[in-house]
mmCIF file of C-alpha atoms and ligand atoms in Angstrom:
data_model
loop_
_atom_site.group_PDB
_atom_site.id
_atom_site.type_symbol
_atom_site.label_atom_id
_atom_site.label_comp_id
_atom_site.label_asym_id
_atom_site.label_seq_id
_atom_site.Cartn_x
_atom_site.Cartn_y
_atom_site.Cartn_z
ATOM 1 C CA UNK M 249 3.742 -33.724 -21.034
ATOM 2 C CA UNK M 250 4.275 -30.155 -20.154
ATOM 3 C CA UNK M 251 2.486 -27.343 -21.815
ATOM 4 C CA UNK M 252 2.107 -23.712 -20.963
ATOM 5 C CA UNK M 253 -1.355 -22.383 -21.297
ATOM 6 C CA UNK M 254 -2.422 -18.798 -21.189
ATOM 7 C CA UNK M 255 -5.034 -17.618 -18.793
ATOM 8 C CA UNK M 256 -6.246 -14.086 -18.584
ATOM 9 C CA UNK M 257 -8.872 -13.640 -15.982
ATOM 10 C CA UNK M 258 -10.173 -11.681 -13.096
ATOM 11 C CA UNK M 259 -11.737 -12.475 -9.791
ATOM 12 C CA UNK M 260 -14.384 -10.403 -8.203
ATOM 13 C CA UNK M 261 -16.955 -10.391 -5.524
ATOM 14 C CA UNK M 262 -18.465 -7.092 -6.432
ATOM 15 C CA UNK M 263 -19.219 -4.878 -9.345
ATOM 16 C CA UNK M 264 -16.846 -2.390 -10.863
ATOM 17 C CA UNK M 265 -17.521 0.980 -9.341
ATOM 18 C CA UNK M 266 -14.349 2.813 -10.206
ATOM 19 C CA UNK M 267 -13.507 5.553 -7.741
ATOM 20 C CA UNK M 268 -10.584 7.864 -8.056
ATOM 21 C CA UNK M 269 -8.714 8.232 -4.845
ATOM 22 C CA UNK M 270 -5.076 8.806 -4.220
ATOM 23 C CA UNK M 271 -3.759 8.256 -0.733
ATOM 24 C CA UNK M 272 -0.467 9.915 0.039
ATOM 25 C CA UNK M 273 1.785 8.264 2.534
ATOM 26 C CA UNK M 274 4.307 10.112 4.631
ATOM 27 C CA UNK M 275 6.888 7.369 4.746
ATOM 28 C CA UNK M 276 7.742 4.755 2.157
ATOM 29 C CA UNK M 277 5.984 1.502 2.838
ATOM 30 C CA UNK M 278 8.945 -0.609 1.924
ATOM 31 C CA UNK M 279 12.265 -1.489 3.351
ATOM 32 C CA UNK M 280 15.484 -1.451 1.337
ATOM 33 C CA UNK M 281 17.470 -4.659 1.580
ATOM 34 C CA UNK M 282 20.672 -5.822 -0.045
ATOM 35 C CA UNK M 283 19.737 -7.331 -3.400
ATOM 36 C CA UNK M 284 21.722 -10.484 -2.554
ATOM 37 C CA UNK M 285 20.088 -10.786 0.850
ATOM 38 C CA UNK M 286 16.437 -10.444 -0.136
ATOM 39 C CA UNK M 287 13.881 -12.898 1.329
ATOM 40 C CA UNK M 288 13.537 -15.102 -1.765
ATOM 41 C CA UNK M 289 17.237 -15.873 -1.857
ATOM 42 C CA UNK M 290 16.955 -17.428 1.599
ATOM 43 C CA UNK M 291 15.061 -20.332 0.087
ATOM 44 C CA UNK M 292 17.316 -23.423 -0.028
ATOM 45 C CA UNK M 293 16.711 -23.869 -3.738
ATOM 46 C CA UNK M 294 17.722 -20.301 -4.517
ATOM 47 C CA UNK M 295 20.933 -20.304 -2.480
ATOM 48 C CA UNK M 296 23.130 -20.213 -5.564
ATOM 49 C CA UNK M 297 20.710 -18.316 -7.722
ATOM 50 C CA UNK M 298 22.270 -16.107 -10.371
ATOM 51 C CA UNK M 299 20.199 -12.923 -10.347
ATOM 52 C CA UNK M 300 19.133 -11.845 -13.806
ATOM 53 C CA UNK M 301 19.170 -8.035 -13.584
ATOM 54 C CA UNK M 302 17.403 -7.319 -16.867
ATOM 55 C CA UNK M 303 15.328 -9.410 -19.262
ATOM 56 C CA UNK M 304 17.220 -10.905 -22.204
ATOM 57 C CA UNK M 305 17.692 -8.651 -25.271
ATOM 58 C CA UNK M 306 15.269 -10.853 -27.174
ATOM 59 C CA UNK M 307 12.542 -10.362 -24.600
ATOM 60 C CA UNK M 308 13.214 -6.612 -24.370
ATOM 61 C CA UNK M 309 13.055 -6.241 -28.146
ATOM 62 C CA UNK M 310 9.884 -8.226 -28.280
ATOM 63 C CA UNK M 311 8.208 -6.136 -25.617
ATOM 64 C CA UNK M 312 9.400 -2.751 -26.822
ATOM 65 C CA UNK M 313 6.702 -2.342 -29.439
ATOM 66 C CA UNK M 314 3.986 -3.256 -26.946
ATOM 67 C CA UNK M 315 4.813 -1.049 -24.011
ATOM 68 C CA UNK M 316 4.422 2.439 -25.399
ATOM 69 C CA UNK M 317 1.341 4.545 -24.849
ATOM 70 C CA UNK M 318 0.876 4.527 -28.643
ATOM 71 C CA UNK M 319 -1.045 1.338 -28.030
ATOM 72 C CA UNK M 320 -3.602 3.295 -26.051
ATOM 73 C CA UNK M 321 -6.608 5.200 -27.344
ATOM 74 C CA UNK M 322 -6.911 8.986 -26.955
ATOM 75 C CA UNK M 323 -8.863 8.940 -23.728
ATOM 76 C CA UNK M 324 -6.562 6.392 -22.126
ATOM 77 C CA UNK M 325 -3.371 6.944 -20.152
ATOM 78 C CA UNK M 326 -0.763 4.859 -18.377
ATOM 79 C CA UNK M 327 -1.482 4.336 -14.698
ATOM 80 C CA UNK M 328 1.401 5.537 -12.535
ATOM 81 C CA UNK M 329 2.441 4.079 -9.209
ATOM 82 C CA UNK M 330 2.232 5.930 -5.929
ATOM 83 C CA UNK M 331 5.829 5.304 -4.946
ATOM 84 C CA UNK M 332 8.646 7.669 -3.995
ATOM 85 C CA UNK M 333 10.612 9.205 -6.863
ATOM 86 C CA UNK M 334 13.803 7.981 -5.319
ATOM 87 C CA UNK M 335 14.216 4.235 -5.010
ATOM 88 C CA UNK M 336 16.588 2.292 -2.833
ATOM 89 C CA UNK M 337 20.322 3.041 -2.730
ATOM 90 C CA UNK M 338 22.566 1.237 -5.220
ATOM 91 C CA UNK M 339 22.813 -2.481 -4.517
ATOM 92 C CA UNK M 340 19.532 -2.539 -2.594
ATOM 93 C CA UNK M 341 15.965 -3.362 -3.547
ATOM 94 C CA UNK M 342 12.600 -2.385 -2.007
ATOM 95 C CA UNK M 343 10.624 -5.054 -0.177
ATOM 96 C CA UNK M 344 7.008 -4.203 0.580
ATOM 97 C CA UNK M 345 6.115 -3.698 4.247
ATOM 98 C CA UNK M 346 2.498 -2.576 4.658
ATOM 99 C CA UNK M 347 2.038 -0.046 7.436
ATOM 100 C CA UNK M 348 0.146 -1.076 10.557
ATOM 101 C CA UNK M 349 -0.620 -4.412 9.025
ATOM 102 C CA UNK M 350 0.836 -7.856 9.248
ATOM 103 C CA UNK M 351 1.498 -9.043 5.775
ATOM 104 C CA UNK M 352 1.033 -12.763 5.974
ATOM 105 C CA UNK M 353 0.835 -15.721 3.674
ATOM 106 C CA UNK M 354 -2.689 -16.173 2.427
ATOM 107 C CA UNK M 355 -3.955 -18.771 -0.027
ATOM 108 C CA UNK M 356 -5.408 -17.835 -3.353
ATOM 109 C CA UNK M 357 -8.962 -19.101 -3.429
ATOM 110 C CA UNK M 358 -9.809 -19.880 -6.964
ATOM 111 C CA UNK M 359 -12.900 -21.441 -8.389
ATOM 112 C CA UNK M 360 -11.440 -21.960 -11.823
ATOM 113 C CA UNK M 361 -9.849 -25.274 -10.901
ATOM 114 C CA UNK M 362 -12.014 -26.715 -8.195
ATOM 115 C CA UNK M 363 -15.221 -26.240 -6.308
ATOM 116 C CA UNK M 364 -17.084 -23.008 -6.193
ATOM 117 C CA UNK M 365 -16.749 -20.722 -3.237
ATOM 118 C CA UNK M 366 -20.077 -19.129 -2.405
ATOM 119 C CA UNK M 367 -20.226 -15.550 -3.597
ATOM 120 C CA UNK M 368 -16.965 -15.713 -5.499
ATOM 121 C CA UNK M 369 -16.969 -15.363 -9.245
ATOM 122 C CA UNK M 370 -14.495 -15.451 -12.058
ATOM 123 C CA UNK M 371 -14.620 -14.386 -15.671
ATOM 124 C CA UNK M 372 -11.718 -14.780 -18.029
ATOM 125 C CA UNK M 373 -10.326 -15.717 -21.384
ATOM 126 C CA UNK M 374 -8.164 -18.770 -21.775
ATOM 127 C CA UNK M 375 -6.024 -19.850 -24.687
ATOM 128 C CA UNK M 376 -7.101 -23.304 -25.863
ATOM 129 C CA UNK M 377 -4.508 -24.082 -28.525
ATOM 130 C CA UNK M 378 -2.383 -27.098 -27.655
ATOM 131 C CA UNK M 379 0.912 -25.403 -28.542
ATOM 132 C CA UNK M 380 2.989 -24.142 -25.615
ATOM 133 C CA UNK M 381 3.428 -20.450 -24.922
ATOM 134 C CA UNK M 382 6.435 -19.061 -23.093
ATOM 135 C CA UNK M 383 4.956 -15.788 -21.981
ATOM 136 C CA UNK M 384 1.981 -13.491 -21.973
ATOM 137 C CA UNK M 385 1.398 -9.775 -21.941
ATOM 138 C CA UNK M 386 -1.593 -7.468 -21.768
ATOM 139 C CA UNK M 387 -2.761 -3.956 -21.046
ATOM 140 C CA UNK M 388 -5.110 -4.055 -18.073
ATOM 141 C CA UNK M 389 -7.373 -1.228 -16.896
ATOM 142 C CA UNK M 390 -6.758 -0.226 -13.310
ATOM 143 C CA UNK M 391 -9.879 0.169 -11.170
ATOM 144 C CA UNK M 392 -10.613 0.413 -7.496
ATOM 145 C CA UNK M 393 -13.668 -1.765 -6.922
ATOM 146 C CA UNK M 394 -15.366 -1.335 -3.570
ATOM 147 C CA UNK M 395 -14.856 -4.421 -1.438
ATOM 148 C CA UNK M 396 -16.137 -5.308 2.018
ATOM 149 C CA UNK M 397 -14.514 -7.277 4.781
ATOM 150 C CA UNK M 398 -13.345 -10.664 3.560
ATOM 151 C CA UNK M 399 -13.798 -9.702 -0.083
ATOM 152 C CA UNK M 400 -11.279 -9.005 -2.795
ATOM 153 C CA UNK M 401 -11.164 -8.138 -6.466
ATOM 154 C CA UNK M 402 -8.357 -8.827 -8.907
ATOM 155 C CA UNK M 403 -7.528 -8.512 -12.596
ATOM 156 C CA UNK M 404 -4.677 -10.742 -13.671
ATOM 157 C CA UNK M 405 -2.857 -12.376 -16.524
ATOM 158 C CA UNK M 406 -1.492 -15.811 -15.853
ATOM 159 C CA UNK M 407 0.449 -18.744 -17.185
ATOM 160 C CA UNK M 408 0.097 -22.263 -16.017
ATOM 161 C CA UNK M 409 1.636 -25.586 -16.742
ATOM 162 C CA UNK M 410 0.341 -28.964 -15.677
ATOM 163 C CA UNK M 411 2.737 -31.795 -15.187
ATOM 164 C CA UNK M 412 1.858 -35.116 -13.539
ATOM 165 C CA UNK M 413 -1.296 -33.513 -12.151
ATOM 166 C CA UNK M 414 0.746 -30.755 -10.555
ATOM 167 C CA UNK M 415 -0.348 -27.275 -11.409
ATOM 168 C CA UNK M 416 2.399 -24.680 -11.606
ATOM 169 C CA UNK M 417 1.038 -21.201 -12.080
ATOM 170 C CA UNK M 418 2.173 -17.570 -12.152
ATOM 171 C CA UNK M 419 -0.348 -14.735 -12.034
ATOM 172 C CA UNK M 420 0.350 -11.032 -12.422
ATOM 173 C CA UNK M 421 -1.925 -8.005 -12.216
ATOM 174 C CA UNK M 422 -3.595 -5.801 -9.643
ATOM 175 C CA UNK M 423 -5.552 -6.677 -6.543
ATOM 176 C CA UNK M 424 -7.779 -4.791 -4.148
ATOM 177 C CA UNK M 425 -7.497 -7.132 -1.193
ATOM 178 C CA UNK M 426 -7.840 -5.699 2.331
ATOM 179 C CA UNK M 427 -7.164 -9.134 3.833
ATOM 180 C CA UNK M 428 -3.801 -9.209 2.114
ATOM 181 C CA UNK M 429 -2.806 -5.547 2.162
ATOM 182 C CA UNK M 430 -4.793 -3.931 4.968
ATOM 183 C CA UNK M 431 -6.297 -1.274 2.686
ATOM 184 C CA UNK M 432 -8.516 -0.856 -0.370
ATOM 185 C CA UNK M 433 -5.997 0.333 -2.932
ATOM 186 C CA UNK M 434 -5.362 -1.494 -6.201
ATOM 187 C CA UNK M 435 -1.833 -2.822 -5.868
ATOM 188 C CA UNK M 436 0.632 -4.543 -8.170
ATOM 189 C CA UNK M 437 0.264 -8.202 -7.275
ATOM 190 C CA UNK M 438 1.853 -11.493 -8.235
ATOM 191 C CA UNK M 439 0.955 -14.993 -7.234
ATOM 192 C CA UNK M 440 2.865 -18.184 -7.715
ATOM 193 C CA UNK M 441 2.082 -21.756 -6.824
ATOM 194 C CA UNK M 442 4.428 -24.668 -7.408
ATOM 195 C CA UNK M 443 1.927 -27.533 -7.364
ATOM 196 C CA UNK M 444 -1.638 -26.708 -6.338
ATOM 197 C CA UNK M 445 -3.290 -23.342 -6.736
ATOM 198 C CA UNK M 446 -4.020 -23.118 -3.015
ATOM 199 C CA UNK M 447 -0.435 -23.837 -2.020
ATOM 200 C CA UNK M 448 0.915 -20.647 -3.496
ATOM 201 C CA UNK M 449 1.697 -17.233 -2.156
ATOM 202 C CA UNK M 450 1.635 -13.556 -3.036
ATOM 203 C CA UNK M 451 4.442 -11.173 -3.932
ATOM 204 C CA UNK M 452 7.729 -11.644 -2.073
ATOM 205 C CA UNK M 453 5.969 -13.550 0.692
ATOM 206 C CA UNK M 454 6.660 -16.183 -1.891
ATOM 207 C CA UNK M 455 10.254 -17.274 -1.967
ATOM 208 C CA UNK M 456 10.194 -17.370 -5.717
ATOM 209 C CA UNK M 457 9.973 -13.772 -6.908
ATOM 210 C CA UNK M 458 13.359 -12.078 -6.984
ATOM 211 C CA UNK M 459 13.225 -8.270 -6.873
ATOM 212 C CA UNK M 460 15.661 -6.466 -9.178
ATOM 213 C CA UNK M 461 14.206 -2.967 -9.635
ATOM 214 C CA UNK M 462 15.347 -0.416 -7.058
ATOM 215 C CA UNK M 463 12.120 1.589 -7.169
ATOM 216 C CA UNK M 464 9.011 -0.355 -8.162
ATOM 217 C CA UNK M 465 8.108 -3.195 -5.827
ATOM 218 C CA UNK M 466 5.459 -5.899 -5.671
ATOM 219 C CA UNK M 467 2.586 -4.581 -3.584
ATOM 220 C CA UNK M 468 3.019 -0.980 -4.797
ATOM 221 C CA UNK M 469 -0.259 0.982 -5.069
ATOM 222 C CA UNK M 470 -1.380 2.629 -8.316
ATOM 223 C CA UNK M 471 -1.935 6.380 -8.135
ATOM 224 C CA UNK M 472 -4.135 6.765 -11.233
ATOM 225 C CA UNK M 473 -7.376 4.850 -11.121
ATOM 226 C CA UNK M 474 -9.961 4.530 -13.900
ATOM 227 C CA UNK M 475 -13.407 6.000 -13.449
ATOM 228 C CA UNK M 476 -16.422 4.253 -14.961
ATOM 229 C CA UNK M 477 -17.417 6.323 -17.983
ATOM 230 C CA UNK M 478 -14.500 8.691 -17.326
ATOM 231 C CA UNK M 479 -10.701 8.722 -17.457
ATOM 232 C CA UNK M 480 -9.170 5.363 -18.173
ATOM 233 C CA UNK M 481 -5.789 4.285 -16.850
ATOM 234 C CA UNK M 482 -4.016 1.170 -17.984
ATOM 235 C CA UNK M 483 -0.963 -0.783 -17.005
ATOM 236 C CA UNK M 484 1.128 -3.035 -19.232
ATOM 237 C CA UNK M 485 2.040 -6.391 -17.726
ATOM 238 C CA UNK M 486 4.169 -9.185 -19.098
ATOM 239 C CA UNK M 487 5.381 -12.567 -17.911
ATOM 240 C CA UNK M 488 8.181 -14.196 -19.873
ATOM 241 C CA UNK M 489 10.103 -17.384 -19.528
ATOM 242 C CA UNK M 490 13.813 -16.817 -19.979
ATOM 243 C CA UNK M 491 14.660 -17.713 -23.555
ATOM 244 C CA UNK M 492 17.451 -16.587 -25.830
ATOM 245 C CA UNK M 493 16.342 -17.671 -29.264
ATOM 246 C CA UNK M 494 13.367 -18.816 -31.233
ATOM 247 C CA UNK M 495 10.992 -16.464 -29.515
ATOM 248 C CA UNK M 496 8.376 -14.334 -31.156
ATOM 249 C CA UNK M 497 5.298 -12.330 -30.352
ATOM 250 C CA UNK M 498 1.927 -13.618 -31.465
ATOM 251 C CA UNK M 499 -1.474 -12.113 -30.945
ATOM 252 C CA UNK M 500 -4.142 -14.329 -29.499
ATOM 253 C CA UNK M 501 -6.099 -16.065 -32.235
ATOM 254 C CA UNK M 502 -9.709 -15.212 -31.489
ATOM 255 C CA UNK M 503 -10.799 -18.623 -32.743
ATOM 256 C CA UNK M 504 -8.591 -20.339 -30.227
ATOM 257 C CA UNK M 505 -9.747 -18.969 -26.926
ATOM 258 C CA UNK M 506 -12.207 -20.269 -24.375
ATOM 259 C CA UNK M 507 -14.089 -18.466 -21.663
ATOM 260 C CA UNK M 508 -13.870 -19.265 -17.966
ATOM 261 C CA UNK M 509 -17.076 -18.081 -16.395
ATOM 262 C CA UNK M 510 -18.851 -19.684 -13.493
ATOM 263 C CA UNK M 511 -22.066 -17.673 -13.372
ATOM 264 C CA UNK M 512 -22.637 -15.439 -16.336
ATOM 265 C CA UNK M 513 -25.295 -13.242 -14.768
ATOM 266 C CA UNK M 514 -23.036 -12.465 -11.798
ATOM 267 C CA UNK M 515 -19.807 -11.843 -13.562
ATOM 268 C CA UNK M 516 -19.453 -12.021 -17.298
ATOM 269 C CA UNK M 517 -16.832 -11.549 -19.974
ATOM 270 C CA UNK M 518 -17.381 -9.723 -23.234
ATOM 271 C CA UNK M 519 -14.939 -10.566 -26.000
ATOM 272 C CA UNK M 520 -14.283 -7.788 -28.515
ATOM 273 C CA UNK M 521 -12.260 -9.157 -31.405
ATOM 274 C CA UNK M 522 -9.898 -6.481 -32.753
ATOM 275 C CA UNK M 523 -11.535 -3.666 -30.848
ATOM 276 C CA UNK M 524 -9.886 -0.253 -31.330
ATOM 277 C CA UNK M 525 -6.349 -1.519 -31.758
ATOM 278 C CA UNK M 526 -4.954 -4.550 -33.532
ATOM 279 C CA UNK M 527 -5.130 -6.587 -30.419
ATOM 280 C CA UNK M 528 -7.649 -8.824 -28.747
ATOM 281 C CA UNK M 529 -9.727 -7.060 -26.161
ATOM 282 C CA UNK M 530 -12.213 -8.159 -23.592
ATOM 283 C CA UNK M 531 -14.144 -6.596 -20.784
ATOM 284 C CA UNK M 532 -15.451 -8.247 -17.672
ATOM 285 C CA UNK M 533 -17.525 -7.410 -14.646
ATOM 286 C CA UNK M 534 -20.950 -7.564 -13.125
ATOM 287 C CA UNK M 535 -22.623 -7.295 -9.751
ATOM 288 C CA UNK M 536 -20.674 -10.285 -8.410
ATOM 289 C CA UNK M 537 -21.220 -11.412 -4.835
ATOM 290 C CA UNK M 538 -24.143 -13.709 -4.005
ATOM 291 C CA UNK M 539 -26.135 -12.306 -6.881
ATOM 292 C CA UNK M 540 -29.240 -14.452 -6.260
ATOM 293 C CA UNK M 541 -27.614 -17.793 -6.941
HETATM 294 C C1 LIG T 172 1.551 -8.098 14.011
HETATM 295 O O1 LIG T 172 1.999 -9.299 14.606
HETATM 296 C C2 LIG T 172 2.712 -9.085 15.825
HETATM 297 C C3 LIG T 172 3.246 -10.442 16.289
HETATM 298 O O2 LIG T 172 2.250 -11.429 16.224
HETATM 299 C C4 LIG T 172 1.793 -8.429 16.849
HETATM 300 O O3 LIG T 172 2.510 -8.179 18.043
HETATM 301 C C5 LIG T 172 1.287 -7.118 16.274
HETATM 302 O O4 LIG T 172 0.369 -6.519 17.176
HETATM 303 C C6 LIG T 172 0.613 -7.337 14.927
HETATM 304 N N1 LIG T 172 0.274 -6.031 14.341
HETATM 305 C C7 LIG T 172 -0.908 -5.775 13.783
HETATM 306 C C8 LIG T 172 -1.098 -4.394 13.248
HETATM 307 O O5 LIG T 172 -1.786 -6.609 13.672
HETATM 308 C C1 LIG T 173 -15.578 -30.669 -4.543
HETATM 309 O O1 LIG T 173 -16.644 -31.066 -3.705
HETATM 310 C C2 LIG T 173 -16.943 -32.443 -3.772
HETATM 311 C C3 LIG T 173 -18.207 -32.713 -2.945
HETATM 312 O O2 LIG T 173 -18.188 -32.003 -1.737
HETATM 313 C C4 LIG T 173 -15.727 -33.241 -3.284
HETATM 314 O O3 LIG T 173 -15.983 -34.622 -3.359
HETATM 315 C C5 LIG T 173 -14.524 -32.887 -4.153
HETATM 316 O O4 LIG T 173 -13.381 -33.518 -3.661
HETATM 317 C C6 LIG T 173 -14.302 -31.385 -4.173
HETATM 318 N N1 LIG T 173 -13.259 -31.059 -5.155
HETATM 319 C C7 LIG T 173 -12.253 -30.227 -4.880
HETATM 320 C C8 LIG T 173 -11.308 -29.987 -6.009
HETATM 321 O O5 LIG T 173 -12.105 -29.697 -3.803
HETATM 322 C C1 LIG T 174 -1.524 10.285 -12.222
HETATM 323 O O1 LIG T 174 -1.240 10.404 -10.827
HETATM 324 C C2 LIG T 174 -0.155 11.293 -10.544
HETATM 325 C C3 LIG T 174 0.109 11.206 -9.079
HETATM 326 O O2 LIG T 174 -1.047 11.448 -8.316
HETATM 327 C C4 LIG T 174 -0.516 12.696 -10.995
HETATM 328 O O3 LIG T 174 0.578 13.569 -10.756
HETATM 329 C C5 LIG T 174 -0.813 12.668 -12.500
HETATM 330 O O4 LIG T 174 -1.240 13.927 -12.921
HETATM 331 C C6 LIG T 174 -1.908 11.638 -12.785
HETATM 332 N N1 LIG T 174 -2.081 11.511 -14.238
HETATM 333 C C7 LIG T 174 -3.196 11.867 -14.853
HETATM 334 C C8 LIG T 174 -3.186 11.744 -16.343
HETATM 335 O O5 LIG T 174 -4.183 12.281 -14.263
#
């Protein structure tokens, strides 16, 4: 049996100390490559892949009402990306190339589906209804938590499906991960794993994400960062399975969600049913780290 389950969660080792900081780069940190010659299409199973340049009309229509800033409160704004105004030339797409850093495959260490990793904590909301979902979307606040060597902090939405004990998962959000990116900026981050969570990979290091936009790329840094108790910047993220019909938006039913928390006093989630807008809202955070456990 295959079923898609929704997971919305975050990983953190530290507390949320938002700090506004915008680093300007002199040169773009990406390389433009021919859209038909991008890394993912070199994978044997994507050799004859038909690139889908835009989402289907049904998906676009469904998302249109969600993506405007009207969904935000007065003191909230959309987080912009720190990327050049001008994207790649026609027919080419940007592929992230961090400066002075080797961008290498790195496993996603999760505690939500296995043993705990000391000092690593997760807090999230999970859909527990047995009916399959074909997508997920959310507004996520963009922060820049302080992390030390070997640490990372992420806020993600995710979909997973389990089939014959194989876990197929897609995650999408932001990550502050010096081990992955070589700096401390919150960056647009995806993760995909075909069978076990630890077997996956990030962004286009994964031969699975096909880049179609000529400007925004996976790994791009955000330029507006929320400040605790101050300005709030949000980003809208969506993951959708390609479907043409029989597809509709539903809000999460607050009676049909579960929490994924390993140690509540280190890193907790606070569910706010219908807070501010018509949608489900939750906050998460805490001191994280070893936190006396
Ligand atoms: C990246 O890897 C190459 C090849 O292993 C090495 O020569 C280079 O020094 C590395 N660069 C950095 C910044 O680590
Ligand atoms: C968790 O740890 C136990 C005991 O060390 C081990 O037997 C088990 O295989 C581990 N599970 C996973 C998913 O790694
Ligand atoms: C977001 O960041 C951009 C680039 O630094 C800046 O021009 C813009 O004013 C910022 N937006 C807000 C609302 O502060």
